[in-house]
Amino acid sequence: MSLVRLNIKGISYSQTQNGAYALILNEVDGDRKLPIVIGAFEAQSIAIALEKEIRPPRPLTHDLFKNFADRFDIVVKQVIIHKLVDGVFYSSLICERDKIEEIIDARTSDAIALALRFQAPIFTYKNILDKAGIYLKVNPKKEDDEEQDSILVDDLIVEEIETASAEQEGYKNKSLEELNELLNEAVNNEDYEKAAKVRDEISKR
């Protein structure tokens, strides 16, 4: 399975889940976005790591992990989002010490907060991006401004993510017969993005 490199597009408050934030990862060599719902603490930690001007008076948990790893010569070389089950992403930290590589399981939000601190690349597998990636229309003006390190994604993007999620939820309530009809309709209309989502729901059954 081929790996696809991702970078961080932005963070925004989720309108549908109280206390949750949407972290948007962007395909480096493509247009798809991978939205991941994360908690407030992890969102704050990621935002602080992106905004290099902000220095908390005492180290946050992820800063402490970085300081600890530095002291004992442990390096996080890369992060891989390797699994998606029932809407939950699973990740691994690829670490190295004394030229010995270790793989450590981590929550995706923690893994990304650490990747930023170690300046480690973030990857996912192509099949995960095919399944969960979405295309978002972004204001071209904002694209030109792309000095965006710590970005709050605009409401339009969040709205589109939440519409896509709501649409996915709606498929769960449909019968297999209805899903097959929707799939045929989407293919006939050449709406392949919708067809892929319906196909994923059928595969789950």
mmCIF file of C-alpha atoms in Angstrom:
data_model
loop_
_atom_site.group_PDB
_atom_site.id
_atom_site.type_symbol
_atom_site.label_atom_id
_atom_site.label_comp_id
_atom_site.label_asym_id
_atom_site.label_seq_id
_atom_site.Cartn_x
_atom_site.Cartn_y
_atom_site.Cartn_z
ATOM 1 C CA MET A 1 0.000 0.000 0.000
ATOM 2 C CA SER A 2 1.433 3.344 -0.995
ATOM 3 C CA LEU A 3 1.897 6.181 1.507
ATOM 4 C CA VAL A 4 0.580 9.682 0.843
ATOM 5 C CA ARG A 5 2.201 12.655 2.561
ATOM 6 C CA LEU A 6 -0.055 15.144 4.362
ATOM 7 C CA ASN A 7 0.406 18.589 5.814
ATOM 8 C CA ILE A 8 -1.744 20.597 8.199
ATOM 9 C CA LYS A 9 -4.241 22.861 6.487
ATOM 10 C CA GLY A 10 -5.942 24.235 9.572
ATOM 11 C CA ILE A 11 -7.948 23.815 12.742
ATOM 12 C CA SER A 12 -11.490 24.954 13.374
ATOM 13 C CA TYR A 13 -14.110 24.674 16.081
ATOM 14 C CA SER A 14 -16.638 21.959 15.263
ATOM 15 C CA GLN A 15 -20.177 23.322 15.119
ATOM 16 C CA THR A 16 -21.723 19.894 15.634
ATOM 17 C CA GLN A 17 -19.697 18.502 18.552
ATOM 18 C CA ASN A 18 -19.305 20.604 21.683
ATOM 19 C CA GLY A 19 -15.698 20.986 22.794
ATOM 20 C CA ALA A 20 -14.389 19.314 19.643
ATOM 21 C CA TYR A 21 -12.271 20.759 16.855
ATOM 22 C CA ALA A 22 -11.793 19.761 13.235
ATOM 23 C CA LEU A 23 -8.171 19.276 12.205
ATOM 24 C CA ILE A 24 -7.817 19.457 8.421
ATOM 25 C CA LEU A 25 -4.923 17.595 6.814
ATOM 26 C CA ASN A 26 -4.126 18.321 3.194
ATOM 27 C CA GLU A 27 -2.782 15.877 0.606
ATOM 28 C CA VAL A 28 0.641 17.296 -0.425
ATOM 29 C CA ASP A 29 0.438 16.251 -4.077
ATOM 30 C CA GLY A 30 -3.315 16.529 -4.519
ATOM 31 C CA ASP A 31 -6.506 18.375 -3.601
ATOM 32 C CA ARG A 32 -8.082 16.071 -1.041
ATOM 33 C CA LYS A 33 -8.495 17.029 2.608
ATOM 34 C CA LEU A 34 -8.634 14.618 5.523
ATOM 35 C CA PRO A 35 -10.781 16.030 8.375
ATOM 36 C CA ILE A 36 -10.171 14.587 11.849
ATOM 37 C CA VAL A 37 -12.183 15.500 14.947
ATOM 38 C CA ILE A 38 -9.892 16.196 17.924
ATOM 39 C CA GLY A 39 -10.322 17.447 21.487
ATOM 40 C CA ALA A 40 -9.749 20.977 22.763
ATOM 41 C CA PHE A 41 -6.459 20.195 24.549
ATOM 42 C CA GLU A 42 -4.922 18.569 21.471
ATOM 43 C CA ALA A 43 -6.177 21.424 19.253
ATOM 44 C CA GLN A 44 -4.501 23.931 21.591
ATOM 45 C CA SER A 45 -1.261 21.928 21.608
ATOM 46 C CA ILE A 46 -1.193 21.694 17.789
ATOM 47 C CA ALA A 47 -2.015 25.413 17.416
ATOM 48 C CA ILE A 48 0.799 26.380 19.814
ATOM 49 C CA ALA A 49 3.291 24.201 17.915
ATOM 50 C CA LEU A 50 2.223 25.853 14.642
ATOM 51 C CA GLU A 51 2.351 29.370 16.081
ATOM 52 C CA LYS A 52 6.065 29.574 16.784
ATOM 53 C CA GLU A 53 5.751 32.950 18.509
ATOM 54 C CA ILE A 54 3.719 31.471 21.387
ATOM 55 C CA ARG A 55 5.714 29.975 24.243
ATOM 56 C CA PRO A 56 3.729 28.560 27.155
ATOM 57 C CA PRO A 57 5.301 29.450 30.548
ATOM 58 C CA ARG A 58 5.483 25.750 31.426
ATOM 59 C CA PRO A 59 5.771 22.810 29.007
ATOM 60 C CA LEU A 60 2.548 21.216 27.813
ATOM 61 C CA THR A 61 2.347 17.407 27.844
ATOM 62 C CA HIS A 62 3.599 17.146 24.251
ATOM 63 C CA ASP A 63 6.454 19.574 25.009
ATOM 64 C CA LEU A 64 7.381 17.421 28.001
ATOM 65 C CA PHE A 65 7.421 14.316 25.779
ATOM 66 C CA LYS A 66 9.716 16.168 23.333
ATOM 67 C CA ASN A 67 12.066 17.317 26.115
ATOM 68 C CA PHE A 68 12.163 13.787 27.539
ATOM 69 C CA ALA A 69 12.879 12.281 24.104
ATOM 70 C CA ASP A 70 15.634 14.843 23.419
ATOM 71 C CA ARG A 71 17.292 14.068 26.749
ATOM 72 C CA PHE A 72 17.431 10.362 25.917
ATOM 73 C CA ASP A 73 18.277 10.783 22.204
ATOM 74 C CA ILE A 74 14.946 9.475 20.908
ATOM 75 C CA VAL A 75 13.774 10.911 17.597
ATOM 76 C CA VAL A 76 10.275 10.699 16.076
ATOM 77 C CA LYS A 77 11.097 10.176 12.397
ATOM 78 C CA GLN A 78 7.557 10.099 11.008
ATOM 79 C CA VAL A 79 3.897 9.627 11.825
ATOM 80 C CA ILE A 80 1.679 7.223 9.893
ATOM 81 C CA ILE A 81 -2.127 7.293 10.096
ATOM 82 C CA HIS A 82 -2.466 3.597 9.375
ATOM 83 C CA LYS A 83 -6.066 2.600 10.096
ATOM 84 C CA LEU A 84 -9.621 3.951 10.018
ATOM 85 C CA VAL A 85 -12.329 2.000 11.861
ATOM 86 C CA ASP A 86 -15.871 3.355 12.393
ATOM 87 C CA GLY A 87 -14.703 6.926 11.845
ATOM 88 C CA VAL A 88 -11.766 6.622 14.288
ATOM 89 C CA PHE A 89 -8.224 7.125 12.962
ATOM 90 C CA TYR A 90 -5.332 5.073 14.372
ATOM 91 C CA SER A 91 -1.730 6.248 14.132
ATOM 92 C CA SER A 92 1.828 5.133 14.793
ATOM 93 C CA LEU A 93 4.959 7.027 15.768
ATOM 94 C CA ILE A 94 8.066 5.727 13.996
ATOM 95 C CA CYS A 95 10.849 6.415 16.504
ATOM 96 C CA GLU A 96 14.590 5.840 16.445
ATOM 97 C CA ARG A 97 17.257 5.576 19.132
ATOM 98 C CA ASP A 98 20.826 4.360 18.579
ATOM 99 C CA LYS A 99 19.841 3.429 15.009
ATOM 100 C CA ILE A 100 17.164 1.060 16.333
ATOM 101 C CA GLU A 101 13.657 1.776 15.027
ATOM 102 C CA GLU A 102 10.566 1.292 17.183
ATOM 103 C CA ILE A 103 6.869 1.708 16.334
ATOM 104 C CA ILE A 104 4.601 3.153 19.031
ATOM 105 C CA ASP A 105 0.788 3.341 18.835
ATOM 106 C CA ALA A 106 -0.683 6.799 19.435
ATOM 107 C CA ARG A 107 -3.915 8.714 19.108
ATOM 108 C CA THR A 108 -3.802 10.647 15.849
ATOM 109 C CA SER A 109 -4.146 14.045 17.569
ATOM 110 C CA ASP A 110 -1.196 13.252 19.894
ATOM 111 C CA ALA A 111 0.857 11.867 17.009
ATOM 112 C CA ILE A 112 0.364 15.061 14.984
ATOM 113 C CA ALA A 113 1.142 17.319 17.974
ATOM 114 C CA LEU A 114 4.424 15.399 18.364
ATOM 115 C CA ALA A 115 5.176 15.346 14.616
ATOM 116 C CA LEU A 116 5.105 19.142 14.654
ATOM 117 C CA ARG A 117 7.527 19.323 17.571
ATOM 118 C CA PHE A 118 9.943 16.871 15.953
ATOM 119 C CA GLN A 119 9.416 18.376 12.484
ATOM 120 C CA ALA A 120 8.515 14.859 11.348
ATOM 121 C CA PRO A 121 6.489 14.192 8.179
ATOM 122 C CA ILE A 122 2.897 12.909 8.424
ATOM 123 C CA PHE A 123 1.671 10.132 6.125
ATOM 124 C CA THR A 124 -1.417 8.048 5.553
ATOM 125 C CA TYR A 125 -2.171 5.144 3.246
ATOM 126 C CA LYS A 126 -3.787 5.829 -0.099
ATOM 127 C CA ASN A 127 -6.767 3.575 0.697
ATOM 128 C CA ILE A 128 -7.536 5.638 3.848
ATOM 129 C CA LEU A 129 -7.438 8.860 1.837
ATOM 130 C CA ASP A 130 -9.632 7.256 -0.848
ATOM 131 C CA LYS A 131 -12.141 6.313 1.852
ATOM 132 C CA ALA A 132 -12.151 9.415 4.073
ATOM 133 C CA GLY A 133 -10.647 12.193 1.966
ATOM 134 C CA ILE A 134 -12.947 14.946 0.722
ATOM 135 C CA TYR A 135 -12.636 17.766 -1.798
ATOM 136 C CA LEU A 136 -13.265 21.238 -0.415
ATOM 137 C CA LYS A 137 -13.727 24.476 -2.306
ATOM 138 C CA VAL A 138 -11.314 26.997 -0.793
ATOM 139 C CA ASN A 139 -11.428 30.742 -1.314
ATOM 140 C CA PRO A 140 -8.609 31.354 -3.867
ATOM 141 C CA LYS A 141 -7.660 34.571 -2.050
ATOM 142 C CA LYS A 142 -6.955 32.598 1.094
ATOM 143 C CA GLU A 143 -4.912 30.094 -0.907
ATOM 144 C CA ASP A 144 -2.672 32.919 -2.126
ATOM 145 C CA ASP A 145 -2.122 34.110 1.408
ATOM 146 C CA GLU A 146 -0.631 30.795 2.252
ATOM 147 C CA GLU A 147 1.781 31.806 4.916
ATOM 148 C CA GLN A 148 -0.592 29.842 7.072
ATOM 149 C CA ASP A 149 1.160 28.177 9.913
ATOM 150 C CA SER A 150 -1.485 28.439 12.572
ATOM 151 C CA ILE A 151 -4.678 28.557 10.589
ATOM 152 C CA LEU A 152 -8.261 28.772 11.692
ATOM 153 C CA VAL A 153 -10.180 27.286 8.819
ATOM 154 C CA ASP A 154 -13.016 29.476 7.615
ATOM 155 C CA ASP A 155 -16.676 28.654 8.210
ATOM 156 C CA LEU A 156 -17.228 27.593 4.599
ATOM 157 C CA ILE A 157 -14.768 24.719 4.921
ATOM 158 C CA VAL A 158 -16.155 23.575 8.271
ATOM 159 C CA GLU A 159 -19.674 23.698 6.878
ATOM 160 C CA GLU A 160 -18.638 21.506 3.934
ATOM 161 C CA ILE A 161 -16.905 18.989 6.222
ATOM 162 C CA GLU A 162 -19.955 18.782 8.444
ATOM 163 C CA THR A 163 -22.278 18.456 5.432
ATOM 164 C CA ALA A 164 -20.142 15.570 4.173
ATOM 165 C CA SER A 165 -20.217 13.925 7.624
ATOM 166 C CA ALA A 166 -23.992 14.396 7.916
ATOM 167 C CA GLU A 167 -24.448 12.892 4.462
ATOM 168 C CA GLN A 168 -22.367 9.859 5.501
ATOM 169 C CA GLU A 169 -24.486 9.483 8.651
ATOM 170 C CA GLY A 170 -27.645 9.573 6.505
ATOM 171 C CA TYR A 171 -26.441 6.572 4.493
ATOM 172 C CA LYS A 172 -26.413 4.443 7.650
ATOM 173 C CA ASN A 173 -30.198 4.704 7.908
ATOM 174 C CA LYS A 174 -30.817 3.428 4.373
ATOM 175 C CA SER A 175 -31.414 -0.171 3.338
ATOM 176 C CA LEU A 176 -29.029 -2.013 1.001
ATOM 177 C CA GLU A 177 -31.570 -1.723 -1.795
ATOM 178 C CA GLU A 178 -31.772 2.061 -1.325
ATOM 179 C CA LEU A 179 -27.986 2.316 -1.198
ATOM 180 C CA ASN A 180 -27.627 0.379 -4.460
ATOM 181 C CA GLU A 181 -30.156 2.714 -6.101
ATOM 182 C CA LEU A 182 -28.201 5.727 -4.806
ATOM 183 C CA LEU A 183 -24.967 4.217 -6.124
ATOM 184 C CA ASN A 184 -26.411 3.699 -9.608
ATOM 185 C CA GLU A 185 -27.846 7.219 -9.587
ATOM 186 C CA ALA A 186 -24.502 8.737 -8.508
ATOM 187 C CA VAL A 187 -22.607 6.823 -11.213
ATOM 188 C CA ASN A 188 -25.151 7.857 -13.882
ATOM 189 C CA ASN A 189 -24.764 11.494 -12.782
ATOM 190 C CA GLU A 190 -20.963 11.071 -12.807
ATOM 191 C CA ASP A 191 -20.885 12.107 -9.140
ATOM 192 C CA TYR A 192 -18.026 9.751 -8.334
ATOM 193 C CA GLU A 193 -17.270 11.292 -4.947
ATOM 194 C CA LYS A 194 -20.812 10.477 -3.754
ATOM 195 C CA ALA A 195 -20.593 7.058 -5.401
ATOM 196 C CA ALA A 196 -17.424 6.291 -3.432
ATOM 197 C CA LYS A 197 -19.120 7.210 -0.127
ATOM 198 C CA VAL A 198 -22.176 5.062 -0.916
ATOM 199 C CA ARG A 199 -19.902 2.204 -2.003
ATOM 200 C CA ASP A 200 -18.011 2.435 1.325
ATOM 201 C CA GLU A 201 -21.306 2.169 3.235
ATOM 202 C CA ILE A 202 -22.328 -0.871 1.166
ATOM 203 C CA SER A 203 -18.906 -2.482 1.811
ATOM 204 C CA LYS A 204 -19.352 -1.997 5.567
ATOM 205 C CA ARG A 205 -22.594 -3.990 5.458
#
